[in-house]
Amino acid sequence: MEADEDLRRLAETSALVLLYHGAWTSLPSSLARDLHNVPPALIRSQLERIGRYFRWVDIDTLGAMPDPRGHAAVTFDDGYRSVFEEALPVFEALGIPFTVYLNGAFFEGAVFWRDKVRLVQSMGWVEDFESFMEGIDPPASRRFYRYTKDPGIASERVDAELDRYLAHRRVAPGLPRHCVDDIADLPRHELVSYGNHGHHHYVMSSLDRARQAEEVGRTDDLLATLDGRRVSRWFSVPFGDVGDFDRATTDVIAAAGYRGVLLSRSRVHVAGIRIHGVDAIERFMPAPRPDRFWPAATPHA
Ligand SMILES: [Zn+2]
C-alpha cells in the first residue's frame, strides 16, 4: 500500500509519538462537538500499521534516546475513562505500552472545563452563555471553542464563568464526568504509566508564575501517591502549542525535576528540539479515519 511506504520512509528519519484523547466506540453526546476521539478498533489498526515500521517504547524511554529514529510511543491526555474501559484491551493484545497524562483537579471533584465548553456547545447554549459571561472579551470572528483556549484569555476566568452559568441553568451538580476521578480506577498495569498534564488543564501562559507552580505542583503531589504505578517525568503541556506555555512554565517544571515538555503540534519527532529552554518532544494526533492518519513526512511541516 502506497501510504504505508510513507511510514517506512518516516521511520528512517523520525520518531513518532502518538497523542490520543477519547477512545470511545460510541461517543457520549455531550462530548460530540470537538473532542478528538478515535474508536478502539481504529486505534488497533493504526498501531498495527505503525508497528510494521517502528519499534514501540514508552515515552520516557524514547525521550532518553540520543537517536530515537524508528521508535514510536503512545500517550493519552486528559484521562478519559474510555482509555481504560475500551482501549486498554487493544494495547494488551498488542503488548504496546502507553502513558496517560492526568489533571489532578479531576480527582478533587473538578469537572474538566473543556468538557463544560463542549456541553454548552452540544446544548446549543453558546450565544446565551456569551451574553451571560462577564470579564471575558472574545476576539471578533473567532469560534467559541477556539477563543476560550486562547492564551490571551484567562482560562480560570472562563472556567469560573462556565460554573456560574451552569449553576444558573441548574445543571451544575450532576454534570457528566467523563474523566477518571478516582485513583482506584487507574490500573496498576505493566503497560501503563501516568504523568502530569497540569492540575486544571488551564492554558499555562494565561497564569502568573505562582499559579503555574501550583498547577504543576498539585498534580505532582497526586502522582506521588500512585503507589506501584510508573510515573513519567515529562510534562504534557495543556493544549500543547508553543504559545500555551512560557519561560515561567519551563522554569517551574525544571525545578520540579521534569525532563522536558510534550507538545501537541501534530508533528513527527526528531532529537534535539528545545523550546523555552527545555527539551521538547513533538506529538501528533492520529485522525479518526482509516485511510490517512499520519502527518506529512517532513519533521517540521
Ligand atoms: Zn489535554
PDB file of C-alpha atoms and ligand atoms in Angstrom:
ATOM      1  CA  MET A   1       0.000   0.000   0.000  1.00  0.00           C
ATOM      2  CA  GLU A   2       1.474   3.301  -1.059  1.00  0.00           C
ATOM      3  CA  ALA A   3       0.507   5.105   2.132  1.00  0.00           C
ATOM      4  CA  ASP A   4       2.456   2.617   4.251  1.00  0.00           C
ATOM      5  CA  GLU A   5       5.511   3.321   2.117  1.00  0.00           C
ATOM      6  CA  ASP A   6       5.332   6.837   3.610  1.00  0.00           C
ATOM      7  CA  LEU A   7       5.501   5.300   7.084  1.00  0.00           C
ATOM      8  CA  ARG A   8       8.513   3.230   6.162  1.00  0.00           C
ATOM      9  CA  ARG A   9      10.360   6.310   4.945  1.00  0.00           C
ATOM     10  CA  LEU A  10       9.280   8.260   8.022  1.00  0.00           C
ATOM     11  CA  ALA A  11      10.867   5.644  10.287  1.00  0.00           C
ATOM     12  CA  GLU A  12      14.267   6.319   8.679  1.00  0.00           C
ATOM     13  CA  THR A  13      14.239   9.998   9.604  1.00  0.00           C
ATOM     14  CA  SER A  14      11.953  10.412  12.614  1.00  0.00           C
ATOM     15  CA  ALA A  15      10.372   9.122  15.787  1.00  0.00           C
ATOM     16  CA  LEU A  16       6.614   9.037  16.150  1.00  0.00           C
ATOM     17  CA  VAL A  17       4.809   9.937  19.380  1.00  0.00           C
ATOM     18  CA  LEU A  18       1.073   9.459  19.138  1.00  0.00           C
ATOM     19  CA  LEU A  19      -1.353  11.595  21.126  1.00  0.00           C
ATOM     20  CA  TYR A  20      -4.849  10.256  21.714  1.00  0.00           C
ATOM     21  CA  HIS A  21      -7.691  11.648  23.859  1.00  0.00           C
ATOM     22  CA  GLY A  22     -11.047   9.844  23.786  1.00  0.00           C
ATOM     23  CA  ALA A  23     -11.241   6.186  22.775  1.00  0.00           C
ATOM     24  CA  TRP A  24     -14.963   5.582  22.714  1.00  0.00           C
ATOM     25  CA  THR A  25     -16.664   3.284  20.234  1.00  0.00           C
ATOM     26  CA  SER A  26     -19.792   5.318  20.867  1.00  0.00           C
ATOM     27  CA  LEU A  27     -19.054   8.880  21.965  1.00  0.00           C
ATOM     28  CA  PRO A  28     -21.171  10.365  24.834  1.00  0.00           C
ATOM     29  CA  SER A  29     -23.447  13.011  23.287  1.00  0.00           C
ATOM     30  CA  SER A  30     -22.215  15.893  25.491  1.00  0.00           C
ATOM     31  CA  LEU A  31     -18.701  15.393  24.067  1.00  0.00           C
ATOM     32  CA  ALA A  32     -19.836  15.147  20.479  1.00  0.00           C
ATOM     33  CA  ARG A  33     -18.520  18.579  19.479  1.00  0.00           C
ATOM     34  CA  ASP A  34     -14.764  18.969  19.144  1.00  0.00           C
ATOM     35  CA  LEU A  35     -13.445  16.000  21.096  1.00  0.00           C
ATOM     36  CA  HIS A  36     -10.564  14.154  19.413  1.00  0.00           C
ATOM     37  CA  ASN A  37     -11.897  10.611  19.687  1.00  0.00           C
ATOM     38  CA  VAL A  38     -10.508   7.526  17.947  1.00  0.00           C
ATOM     39  CA  PRO A  39     -12.542   4.341  18.457  1.00  0.00           C
ATOM     40  CA  PRO A  40     -10.515   1.399  19.808  1.00  0.00           C
ATOM     41  CA  ALA A  41     -10.865  -0.696  16.644  1.00  0.00           C
ATOM     42  CA  LEU A  42      -9.301   2.137  14.666  1.00  0.00           C
ATOM     43  CA  ILE A  43      -6.569   2.675  17.287  1.00  0.00           C
ATOM     44  CA  ARG A  44      -5.746  -1.002  16.835  1.00  0.00           C
ATOM     45  CA  SER A  45      -5.359  -0.770  13.072  1.00  0.00           C
ATOM     46  CA  GLN A  46      -3.262   2.411  13.417  1.00  0.00           C
ATOM     47  CA  LEU A  47      -0.940   0.728  15.928  1.00  0.00           C
ATOM     48  CA  GLU A  48      -0.624  -2.366  13.756  1.00  0.00           C
ATOM     49  CA  ARG A  49       0.334  -0.349  10.704  1.00  0.00           C
ATOM     50  CA  ILE A  50       2.824   1.852  12.576  1.00  0.00           C
ATOM     51  CA  GLY A  51       4.277  -1.214  14.317  1.00  0.00           C
ATOM     52  CA  ARG A  52       5.415  -2.652  10.989  1.00  0.00           C
ATOM     53  CA  TYR A  53       7.985   0.118  10.655  1.00  0.00           C
ATOM     54  CA  PHE A  54       8.573   1.470  14.179  1.00  0.00           C
ATOM     55  CA  ARG A  55       9.679  -0.152  17.430  1.00  0.00           C
ATOM     56  CA  TRP A  56       7.364   0.619  20.377  1.00  0.00           C
ATOM     57  CA  VAL A  57       8.858   2.002  23.585  1.00  0.00           C
ATOM     58  CA  ASP A  58       7.362   4.088  26.380  1.00  0.00           C
ATOM     59  CA  ILE A  59       7.655   7.851  26.121  1.00  0.00           C
ATOM     60  CA  ASP A  60      10.305   8.235  28.840  1.00  0.00           C
ATOM     61  CA  THR A  61      12.498   5.651  27.101  1.00  0.00           C
ATOM     62  CA  LEU A  62      12.056   7.430  23.777  1.00  0.00           C
ATOM     63  CA  GLY A  63      12.804  10.802  25.373  1.00  0.00           C
ATOM     64  CA  ALA A  64      16.102   9.491  26.781  1.00  0.00           C
ATOM     65  CA  MET A  65      17.373   8.187  23.423  1.00  0.00           C
ATOM     66  CA  PRO A  66      20.111  10.230  21.741  1.00  0.00           C
ATOM     67  CA  ASP A  67      18.755   8.998  18.404  1.00  0.00           C
ATOM     68  CA  PRO A  68      15.074   7.968  18.620  1.00  0.00           C
ATOM     69  CA  ARG A  69      14.565   7.491  14.874  1.00  0.00           C
ATOM     70  CA  GLY A  70      12.463   4.453  14.081  1.00  0.00           C
ATOM     71  CA  HIS A  71      10.908   4.370  17.549  1.00  0.00           C
ATOM     72  CA  ALA A  72       7.315   5.153  18.473  1.00  0.00           C
ATOM     73  CA  ALA A  73       5.458   5.817  21.724  1.00  0.00           C
ATOM     74  CA  VAL A  74       1.811   6.302  22.696  1.00  0.00           C
ATOM     75  CA  THR A  75       0.369   8.949  25.016  1.00  0.00           C
ATOM     76  CA  PHE A  76      -3.175   9.801  26.086  1.00  0.00           C
ATOM     77  CA  ASP A  77      -4.023  13.206  27.544  1.00  0.00           C
ATOM     78  CA  ASP A  78      -6.831  14.151  29.985  1.00  0.00           C
ATOM     79  CA  GLY A  79      -7.511  10.674  31.440  1.00  0.00           C
ATOM     80  CA  TYR A  80     -10.838   9.913  29.754  1.00  0.00           C
ATOM     81  CA  ARG A  81     -12.465   6.770  31.147  1.00  0.00           C
ATOM     82  CA  SER A  82     -12.602   5.179  27.693  1.00  0.00           C
ATOM     83  CA  VAL A  83      -8.794   4.789  27.746  1.00  0.00           C
ATOM     84  CA  PHE A  84      -9.086   2.103  30.405  1.00  0.00           C
ATOM     85  CA  GLU A  85     -12.590   0.839  29.684  1.00  0.00           C
ATOM     86  CA  GLU A  86     -12.185   0.465  25.923  1.00  0.00           C
ATOM     87  CA  ALA A  87      -8.619   0.997  24.662  1.00  0.00           C
ATOM     88  CA  LEU A  88      -6.578  -0.941  27.264  1.00  0.00           C
ATOM     89  CA  PRO A  89      -7.518  -4.386  25.838  1.00  0.00           C
ATOM     90  CA  VAL A  90      -6.145  -3.310  22.432  1.00  0.00           C
ATOM     91  CA  PHE A  91      -2.788  -2.408  23.995  1.00  0.00           C
ATOM     92  CA  GLU A  92      -2.770  -5.672  25.965  1.00  0.00           C
ATOM     93  CA  ALA A  93      -3.408  -7.652  22.784  1.00  0.00           C
ATOM     94  CA  LEU A  94      -0.525  -5.916  21.003  1.00  0.00           C
ATOM     95  CA  GLY A  95       1.821  -5.604  24.014  1.00  0.00           C
ATOM     96  CA  ILE A  96       2.305  -1.856  23.492  1.00  0.00           C
ATOM     97  CA  PRO A  97       2.937   0.482  26.470  1.00  0.00           C
ATOM     98  CA  PHE A  98       1.235   3.857  26.871  1.00  0.00           C
ATOM     99  CA  THR A  99       1.284   6.830  29.236  1.00  0.00           C
ATOM    100  CA  VAL A 100      -1.777   8.727  30.445  1.00  0.00           C
ATOM    101  CA  TYR A 101      -1.296  12.403  31.369  1.00  0.00           C
ATOM    102  CA  LEU A 102      -3.689  13.382  34.154  1.00  0.00           C
ATOM    103  CA  ASN A 103      -5.186  16.569  35.569  1.00  0.00           C
ATOM    104  CA  GLY A 104      -5.134  16.265  39.355  1.00  0.00           C
ATOM    105  CA  ALA A 105      -8.118  18.581  39.947  1.00  0.00           C
ATOM    106  CA  PHE A 106     -10.462  15.964  38.457  1.00  0.00           C
ATOM    107  CA  PHE A 107      -9.553  13.722  41.411  1.00  0.00           C
ATOM    108  CA  GLU A 108     -10.650  16.523  43.775  1.00  0.00           C
ATOM    109  CA  GLY A 109     -14.119  16.961  42.301  1.00  0.00           C
ATOM    110  CA  ALA A 110     -13.463  19.358  39.405  1.00  0.00           C
ATOM    111  CA  VAL A 111     -15.099  18.651  36.038  1.00  0.00           C
ATOM    112  CA  PHE A 112     -12.819  19.166  33.012  1.00  0.00           C
ATOM    113  CA  TRP A 113     -13.589  22.742  31.921  1.00  0.00           C
ATOM    114  CA  ARG A 114     -13.174  21.885  28.225  1.00  0.00           C
ATOM    115  CA  ASP A 115     -15.958  19.304  28.654  1.00  0.00           C
ATOM    116  CA  LYS A 116     -18.122  22.157  30.053  1.00  0.00           C
ATOM    117  CA  VAL A 117     -17.323  24.084  26.844  1.00  0.00           C
ATOM    118  CA  ARG A 118     -18.335  21.023  24.795  1.00  0.00           C
ATOM    119  CA  LEU A 119     -21.513  20.674  26.857  1.00  0.00           C
ATOM    120  CA  VAL A 120     -22.509  24.318  26.264  1.00  0.00           C
ATOM    121  CA  GLN A 121     -21.927  23.745  22.536  1.00  0.00           C
ATOM    122  CA  SER A 122     -23.812  20.458  22.343  1.00  0.00           C
ATOM    123  CA  MET A 123     -26.808  22.038  24.180  1.00  0.00           C
ATOM    124  CA  GLY A 124     -26.867  24.970  21.739  1.00  0.00           C
ATOM    125  CA  TRP A 125     -26.204  27.484  24.544  1.00  0.00           C
ATOM    126  CA  VAL A 126     -23.187  29.311  23.105  1.00  0.00           C
ATOM    127  CA  GLU A 127     -24.930  32.616  22.348  1.00  0.00           C
ATOM    128  CA  ASP A 128     -26.783  32.539  25.635  1.00  0.00           C
ATOM    129  CA  PHE A 129     -23.540  31.920  27.549  1.00  0.00           C
ATOM    130  CA  GLU A 130     -21.767  34.693  25.655  1.00  0.00           C
ATOM    131  CA  SER A 131     -24.378  37.240  26.691  1.00  0.00           C
ATOM    132  CA  PHE A 132     -24.232  35.920  30.286  1.00  0.00           C
ATOM    133  CA  MET A 133     -20.449  35.795  30.777  1.00  0.00           C
ATOM    134  CA  GLU A 134     -18.589  38.683  32.404  1.00  0.00           C
ATOM    135  CA  GLY A 135     -14.934  39.683  32.276  1.00  0.00           C
ATOM    136  CA  ILE A 136     -14.177  37.756  29.080  1.00  0.00           C
ATOM    137  CA  ASP A 137     -13.540  39.753  25.945  1.00  0.00           C
ATOM    138  CA  PRO A 138     -13.972  37.453  22.932  1.00  0.00           C
ATOM    139  CA  PRO A 139     -11.890  38.324  19.878  1.00  0.00           C
ATOM    140  CA  ALA A 140     -14.097  39.140  16.899  1.00  0.00           C
ATOM    141  CA  SER A 141     -14.726  36.384  14.370  1.00  0.00           C
ATOM    142  CA  ARG A 142     -13.264  33.515  16.396  1.00  0.00           C
ATOM    143  CA  ARG A 143     -15.280  30.493  17.215  1.00  0.00           C
ATOM    144  CA  PHE A 144     -16.255  29.972  20.888  1.00  0.00           C
ATOM    145  CA  TYR A 145     -14.361  26.672  21.180  1.00  0.00           C
ATOM    146  CA  ARG A 146     -11.166  28.314  19.892  1.00  0.00           C
ATOM    147  CA  TYR A 147     -11.127  31.660  21.657  1.00  0.00           C
ATOM    148  CA  THR A 148     -11.877  30.137  25.068  1.00  0.00           C
ATOM    149  CA  LYS A 149      -8.476  28.415  24.920  1.00  0.00           C
ATOM    150  CA  ASP A 150      -6.597  31.439  23.608  1.00  0.00           C
ATOM    151  CA  PRO A 151      -3.525  32.268  25.765  1.00  0.00           C
ATOM    152  CA  GLY A 152      -4.724  35.899  25.867  1.00  0.00           C
ATOM    153  CA  ILE A 153      -7.900  34.873  27.712  1.00  0.00           C
ATOM    154  CA  ALA A 154      -7.602  33.762  31.345  1.00  0.00           C
ATOM    155  CA  SER A 155      -8.641  30.087  31.422  1.00  0.00           C
ATOM    156  CA  GLU A 156      -9.509  30.374  35.114  1.00  0.00           C
ATOM    157  CA  ARG A 157     -11.944  33.164  34.355  1.00  0.00           C
ATOM    158  CA  VAL A 158     -13.660  31.153  31.594  1.00  0.00           C
ATOM    159  CA  ASP A 159     -13.944  28.154  33.930  1.00  0.00           C
ATOM    160  CA  ALA A 160     -15.443  30.303  36.709  1.00  0.00           C
ATOM    161  CA  GLU A 161     -17.975  31.841  34.306  1.00  0.00           C
ATOM    162  CA  LEU A 162     -18.909  28.379  32.972  1.00  0.00           C
ATOM    163  CA  ASP A 163     -19.587  27.266  36.553  1.00  0.00           C
ATOM    164  CA  ARG A 164     -21.683  30.354  37.249  1.00  0.00           C
ATOM    165  CA  TYR A 165     -23.639  29.810  34.014  1.00  0.00           C
ATOM    166  CA  LEU A 166     -24.223  26.085  34.554  1.00  0.00           C
ATOM    167  CA  ALA A 167     -25.427  26.811  38.111  1.00  0.00           C
ATOM    168  CA  HIS A 168     -27.778  29.427  36.658  1.00  0.00           C
ATOM    169  CA  ARG A 169     -29.098  26.792  34.208  1.00  0.00           C
ATOM    170  CA  ARG A 170     -29.359  24.398  37.168  1.00  0.00           C
ATOM    171  CA  VAL A 171     -27.120  21.759  35.597  1.00  0.00           C
ATOM    172  CA  ALA A 172     -24.082  22.389  37.804  1.00  0.00           C
ATOM    173  CA  PRO A 173     -24.353  19.452  40.175  1.00  0.00           C
ATOM    174  CA  GLY A 174     -24.720  16.338  38.103  1.00  0.00           C
ATOM    175  CA  LEU A 175     -22.514  17.460  35.227  1.00  0.00           C
ATOM    176  CA  PRO A 176     -21.350  14.461  33.217  1.00  0.00           C
ATOM    177  CA  ARG A 177     -17.892  13.305  34.375  1.00  0.00           C
ATOM    178  CA  HIS A 178     -16.020  11.672  31.509  1.00  0.00           C
ATOM    179  CA  CYS A 179     -12.527  11.667  33.031  1.00  0.00           C
ATOM    180  CA  VAL A 180     -11.284   9.249  35.673  1.00  0.00           C
ATOM    181  CA  ASP A 181     -11.751  10.925  39.070  1.00  0.00           C
ATOM    182  CA  ASP A 182     -10.750   8.152  41.483  1.00  0.00           C
ATOM    183  CA  ILE A 183      -7.192   6.842  41.885  1.00  0.00           C
ATOM    184  CA  ALA A 184      -8.645   3.369  42.422  1.00  0.00           C
ATOM    185  CA  ASP A 185      -9.771   3.448  38.776  1.00  0.00           C
ATOM    186  CA  LEU A 186      -6.189   3.953  37.488  1.00  0.00           C
ATOM    187  CA  PRO A 187      -4.979   0.432  36.761  1.00  0.00           C
ATOM    188  CA  ARG A 188      -1.680  -0.829  38.158  1.00  0.00           C
ATOM    189  CA  HIS A 189      -0.580  -2.386  34.892  1.00  0.00           C
ATOM    190  CA  GLU A 190       2.809  -3.200  33.427  1.00  0.00           C
ATOM    191  CA  LEU A 191       1.945  -1.443  30.152  1.00  0.00           C
ATOM    192  CA  VAL A 192       0.506   1.725  31.724  1.00  0.00           C
ATOM    193  CA  SER A 193       2.276   4.729  33.219  1.00  0.00           C
ATOM    194  CA  TYR A 194       0.968   8.122  34.325  1.00  0.00           C
ATOM    195  CA  GLY A 195       2.080  11.723  34.002  1.00  0.00           C
ATOM    196  CA  ASN A 196       1.344  15.396  34.736  1.00  0.00           C
ATOM    197  CA  HIS A 197      -0.925  17.408  32.405  1.00  0.00           C
ATOM    198  CA  GLY A 198      -1.418  20.411  34.736  1.00  0.00           C
ATOM    199  CA  HIS A 199      -3.851  20.480  37.637  1.00  0.00           C
ATOM    200  CA  HIS A 200      -6.862  22.101  35.905  1.00  0.00           C
ATOM    201  CA  HIS A 201      -5.740  21.978  32.265  1.00  0.00           C
ATOM    202  CA  TYR A 202      -5.606  25.773  32.143  1.00  0.00           C
ATOM    203  CA  VAL A 203      -3.520  27.496  29.457  1.00  0.00           C
ATOM    204  CA  MET A 204      -0.279  27.828  31.444  1.00  0.00           C
ATOM    205  CA  SER A 205       0.746  31.087  29.790  1.00  0.00           C
ATOM    206  CA  SER A 206      -2.581  32.637  30.892  1.00  0.00           C
ATOM    207  CA  LEU A 207      -1.468  32.200  34.539  1.00  0.00           C
ATOM    208  CA  ASP A 208       1.168  34.042  36.582  1.00  0.00           C
ATOM    209  CA  ARG A 209       4.274  32.194  37.720  1.00  0.00           C
ATOM    210  CA  ALA A 210       2.951  31.366  41.207  1.00  0.00           C
ATOM    211  CA  ARG A 211      -0.275  29.878  39.812  1.00  0.00           C
ATOM    212  CA  GLN A 212       1.737  27.902  37.241  1.00  0.00           C
ATOM    213  CA  ALA A 213       3.844  26.451  40.061  1.00  0.00           C
ATOM    214  CA  GLU A 214       0.618  25.407  41.798  1.00  0.00           C
ATOM    215  CA  GLU A 215      -0.724  23.798  38.622  1.00  0.00           C
ATOM    216  CA  VAL A 216       2.437  21.691  38.258  1.00  0.00           C
ATOM    217  CA  GLY A 217       2.971  21.033  41.967  1.00  0.00           C
ATOM    218  CA  ARG A 218      -0.524  19.888  42.903  1.00  0.00           C
ATOM    219  CA  THR A 219      -0.693  17.221  40.188  1.00  0.00           C
ATOM    220  CA  ASP A 220       2.901  16.265  41.000  1.00  0.00           C
ATOM    221  CA  ASP A 221       1.679  15.611  44.563  1.00  0.00           C
ATOM    222  CA  LEU A 222      -1.098  13.402  43.198  1.00  0.00           C
ATOM    223  CA  LEU A 223       1.378  11.391  41.085  1.00  0.00           C
ATOM    224  CA  ALA A 224       3.474  10.851  44.220  1.00  0.00           C
ATOM    225  CA  THR A 225       0.530   8.940  45.739  1.00  0.00           C
ATOM    226  CA  LEU A 226       0.192   6.433  42.852  1.00  0.00           C
ATOM    227  CA  ASP A 227       1.909   3.561  44.665  1.00  0.00           C
ATOM    228  CA  GLY A 228       3.022   0.757  42.413  1.00  0.00           C
ATOM    229  CA  ARG A 229       2.334   2.675  39.225  1.00  0.00           C
ATOM    230  CA  ARG A 230       5.070   4.058  36.966  1.00  0.00           C
ATOM    231  CA  VAL A 231       5.252   7.837  36.578  1.00  0.00           C
ATOM    232  CA  SER A 232       6.559   9.790  33.558  1.00  0.00           C
ATOM    233  CA  ARG A 233       8.992  12.651  34.091  1.00  0.00           C
ATOM    234  CA  TRP A 234       7.816  14.608  31.060  1.00  0.00           C
ATOM    235  CA  PHE A 235       5.218  17.377  31.459  1.00  0.00           C
ATOM    236  CA  SER A 236       2.412  17.299  28.917  1.00  0.00           C
ATOM    237  CA  VAL A 237       1.619  20.961  28.215  1.00  0.00           C
ATOM    238  CA  PRO A 238      -2.167  21.596  28.245  1.00  0.00           C
ATOM    239  CA  PHE A 239      -3.147  22.390  24.620  1.00  0.00           C
ATOM    240  CA  GLY A 240       0.488  21.808  23.700  1.00  0.00           C
ATOM    241  CA  ASP A 241       1.404  24.641  21.359  1.00  0.00           C
ATOM    242  CA  VAL A 242       4.388  26.975  21.910  1.00  0.00           C
ATOM    243  CA  GLY A 243       2.116  29.878  22.889  1.00  0.00           C
ATOM    244  CA  ASP A 244       0.373  27.786  25.541  1.00  0.00           C
ATOM    245  CA  PHE A 245       3.401  27.886  27.866  1.00  0.00           C
ATOM    246  CA  ASP A 246       6.318  30.189  28.523  1.00  0.00           C
ATOM    247  CA  ARG A 247       9.640  30.530  30.293  1.00  0.00           C
ATOM    248  CA  ALA A 248       7.873  30.545  33.689  1.00  0.00           C
ATOM    249  CA  THR A 249       6.381  27.121  32.866  1.00  0.00           C
ATOM    250  CA  THR A 250       9.703  25.593  31.928  1.00  0.00           C
ATOM    251  CA  ASP A 251      11.440  27.134  34.980  1.00  0.00           C
ATOM    252  CA  VAL A 252       8.751  25.593  37.184  1.00  0.00           C
ATOM    253  CA  ILE A 253       8.895  22.118  35.628  1.00  0.00           C
ATOM    254  CA  ALA A 254      12.706  22.061  35.616  1.00  0.00           C
ATOM    255  CA  ALA A 255      12.712  22.993  39.315  1.00  0.00           C
ATOM    256  CA  ALA A 256      10.231  20.154  39.952  1.00  0.00           C
ATOM    257  CA  GLY A 257      12.606  17.664  38.293  1.00  0.00           C
ATOM    258  CA  TYR A 258      10.871  17.196  34.948  1.00  0.00           C
ATOM    259  CA  ARG A 259      12.899  16.192  31.882  1.00  0.00           C
ATOM    260  CA  GLY A 260      11.058  18.481  29.495  1.00  0.00           C
ATOM    261  CA  VAL A 261       7.748  19.098  27.747  1.00  0.00           C
ATOM    262  CA  LEU A 262       5.472  17.165  25.425  1.00  0.00           C
ATOM    263  CA  LEU A 263       3.911  19.256  22.650  1.00  0.00           C
ATOM    264  CA  SER A 264       0.743  18.681  20.601  1.00  0.00           C
ATOM    265  CA  ARG A 265       1.511  20.340  17.283  1.00  0.00           C
ATOM    266  CA  SER A 266       0.809  17.288  15.153  1.00  0.00           C
ATOM    267  CA  ARG A 267       4.396  16.826  14.091  1.00  0.00           C
ATOM    268  CA  VAL A 268       6.731  13.884  13.995  1.00  0.00           C
ATOM    269  CA  HIS A 269       9.630  13.979  16.460  1.00  0.00           C
ATOM    270  CA  VAL A 270      13.336  14.377  15.853  1.00  0.00           C
ATOM    271  CA  ALA A 271      16.031  14.620  18.554  1.00  0.00           C
ATOM    272  CA  GLY A 272      17.278  17.968  19.784  1.00  0.00           C
ATOM    273  CA  ILE A 273      14.160  20.157  19.938  1.00  0.00           C
ATOM    274  CA  ARG A 274      14.466  22.867  22.617  1.00  0.00           C
ATOM    275  CA  ILE A 275      11.656  25.283  23.436  1.00  0.00           C
ATOM    276  CA  HIS A 276      11.646  27.939  26.176  1.00  0.00           C
ATOM    277  CA  GLY A 277      14.945  26.479  27.404  1.00  0.00           C
ATOM    278  CA  VAL A 278      13.961  22.818  27.861  1.00  0.00           C
ATOM    279  CA  ASP A 279      13.895  19.626  25.788  1.00  0.00           C
ATOM    280  CA  ALA A 280      10.649  19.125  23.889  1.00  0.00           C
ATOM    281  CA  ILE A 281       9.014  16.118  22.255  1.00  0.00           C
ATOM    282  CA  GLU A 282       6.667  16.603  19.322  1.00  0.00           C
ATOM    283  CA  ARG A 283       3.487  14.524  19.179  1.00  0.00           C
ATOM    284  CA  PHE A 284       0.795  14.054  16.597  1.00  0.00           C
ATOM    285  CA  MET A 285      -2.879  13.172  16.851  1.00  0.00           C
ATOM    286  CA  PRO A 286      -3.894  10.319  14.548  1.00  0.00           C
ATOM    287  CA  ALA A 287      -7.090  11.264  12.736  1.00  0.00           C
ATOM    288  CA  PRO A 288     -10.211   9.193  13.443  1.00  0.00           C
ATOM    289  CA  ARG A 289     -10.270   7.871   9.894  1.00  0.00           C
ATOM    290  CA  PRO A 290      -8.954   4.673   8.421  1.00  0.00           C
ATOM    291  CA  ASP A 291      -7.158   5.993   5.353  1.00  0.00           C
ATOM    292  CA  ARG A 292      -4.617   8.688   6.102  1.00  0.00           C
ATOM    293  CA  PHE A 293      -3.848   9.219   9.775  1.00  0.00           C
ATOM    294  CA  TRP A 294      -0.122  10.139   9.900  1.00  0.00           C
ATOM    295  CA  PRO A 295       1.452  13.529   9.340  1.00  0.00           C
ATOM    296  CA  ALA A 296       3.401  14.608   6.291  1.00  0.00           C
ATOM    297  CA  ALA A 297       6.860  13.021   6.092  1.00  0.00           C
ATOM    298  CA  THR A 298       8.691  16.275   6.784  1.00  0.00           C
ATOM    299  CA  PRO A 299       9.501  16.627  10.502  1.00  0.00           C
ATOM    300  CA  HIS A 300       8.669  20.326  10.694  1.00  0.00           C
ATOM    301  CA  ALA A 301       5.915  20.584   8.135  1.00  0.00           C
TER     302      ALA A 301
HETATM  303 ZN    ZN B   1      -5.353  17.907  27.334  1.00  0.00          ZN
END
